């Protein structure tokens, strides 16, 4: 592909990172009843990610000299600052006229508050992934489910059709705004990343907030609901459309990207992504075989999928052969398939993690990805790298969400981002797009996002102590929300360290205008059944919400059959309220070293994955 002369002098500049937020993603909310304590996939997840990114930008600003043109003084916040009082401070911060925010001055970053959206029923990439030969059957149903959700709940029914996992899925009338906004932002990020190197860009059905490209080579897109569990027409695991596969299809159809690498680092296997990738590769393989005789040489989309995940967790916790086998596939070339699955492993020390586990099995994700590209043409301008960035394998995730000890240290998200960027530099002209998948505790989201952004930015001088527990607690203190119904209070008093104050300033800008409150709804709806990503109630009258943190749930008898229609739906698993995560239910895995488990009287949030206890659980 010919280089644009205007870009000839930019080759040696640091790769620029675009960070995309989409407020429409906050519109996906639970409306069945007023008790949202059971929710782990909640709008506040985005807030926790914003806090982590704010810390990362604040810290990195100190590592680079400000640009010569930067003459805007940093405003200071004093006392308890309410949202209405932030106006003057925000006015003193420069907001450019291209949809970007002047944050991270001197850093190779660009932040976009996206307004991009698309129509599920009128977008080529969405139809490529979730369409049907007979028409957009699933997509039409999805829009109908959301549109009718309020009426369904008002009648005491579930808005999710019978036969789909009730505990994993929920919808409200504005959920479609969130889903379409998430996909629109993904496509916008892809357009921005490939625009300077791909001359084949051609509009498409996406409505982009700004017509000017921010000139980024890498992007992180903070969106929800997640997507990697959703197959062609099988929503599950909080997912209704597959964001990363739709993104790959968009890159292929609109920008001529024919080879895609997807690196999935979520705690859970991306069964939906792998299923879709298998179908896409199968079709491309069939067409390429036919082309040998027909002479049609137009290349199809080829995708490598590499995943590192916990084989004991959802969707494999029941040990169903087809799911466990799919999550263990390693195939490279035959039948046109390129898939590598690696199972998360426990580790005894950081030295063991980095020297044995990370350099060993985890490194296969990138090694096999390199082999895929080498065997299909090598580096090229038709290559794009994606990260399905789940943060739920983080050491700070709820111990009940990651109870098999298949975790990674926070620094993993920094190092893997660095290695993925180096891989993209070698094979894809640096083009990389990372999408938020899972991650549920606020501390896991904040620390993981912080480390990941530091890795993607590529700034020298990053320190692991930035995401230490002590420093995370400082951030939590100044960004915590008041109790239910109260207003957000950003406290700068006592924030003697400049990076803490700067974090508050940046977060104020990123979160300005975002709303996390619930809409009006009927309270006549049914209760929430246990999520498939939580532990089913296996013993009558056993309330796992009341199990002490140090006590594993008891072993259980054989699973009972499904309740008959009309039976009372099970009580939802109890999770930590998003507004009280760090005061009322701090996980033992994130307590400071000075605190002991014996002194902990807090209860375990019931977001336990629905698997039986590990074999040695009762011996602990």
mmCIF file of N, CA and C in Angstrom, residues 291-298:
data_model
loop_
_atom_site.group_PDB
_atom_site.id
_atom_site.type_symbol
_atom_site.label_atom_id
_atom_site.label_comp_id
_atom_site.label_asym_id
_atom_site.label_seq_id
_atom_site.Cartn_x
_atom_site.Cartn_y
_atom_site.Cartn_z
ATOM 1 N N UNK A 291 -11.428 -21.522 -4.988
ATOM 2 C CA UNK A 291 -10.771 -20.539 -5.851
ATOM 3 C C UNK A 291 -9.668 -21.168 -6.694
ATOM 4 N N UNK A 292 -9.136 -22.281 -6.231
ATOM 5 C CA UNK A 292 -8.095 -22.952 -7.000
ATOM 6 C C UNK A 292 -8.621 -23.434 -8.346
ATOM 7 N N UNK A 293 -9.930 -23.644 -8.395
ATOM 8 C CA UNK A 293 -10.539 -24.135 -9.632
ATOM 9 C C UNK A 293 -11.337 -23.047 -10.351
ATOM 10 N N UNK A 294 -11.870 -22.091 -9.584
ATOM 11 C CA UNK A 294 -12.698 -21.046 -10.188
ATOM 12 C C UNK A 294 -11.905 -19.841 -10.645
ATOM 13 N N UNK A 295 -10.741 -19.656 -10.054
ATOM 14 C CA UNK A 295 -9.921 -18.501 -10.420
ATOM 15 C C UNK A 295 -10.239 -17.249 -9.633
ATOM 16 N N UNK A 296 -11.235 -17.300 -8.746
ATOM 17 C CA UNK A 296 -11.575 -16.148 -7.913
ATOM 18 C C UNK A 296 -10.559 -16.053 -6.777
ATOM 19 N N UNK A 297 -9.754 -15.010 -6.773
ATOM 20 C CA UNK A 297 -8.664 -14.904 -5.801
ATOM 21 C C UNK A 297 -8.908 -13.854 -4.731
ATOM 22 N N UNK A 298 -10.119 -13.312 -4.646
ATOM 23 C CA UNK A 298 -10.401 -12.309 -3.624
ATOM 24 C C UNK A 298 -10.251 -12.941 -2.246
#
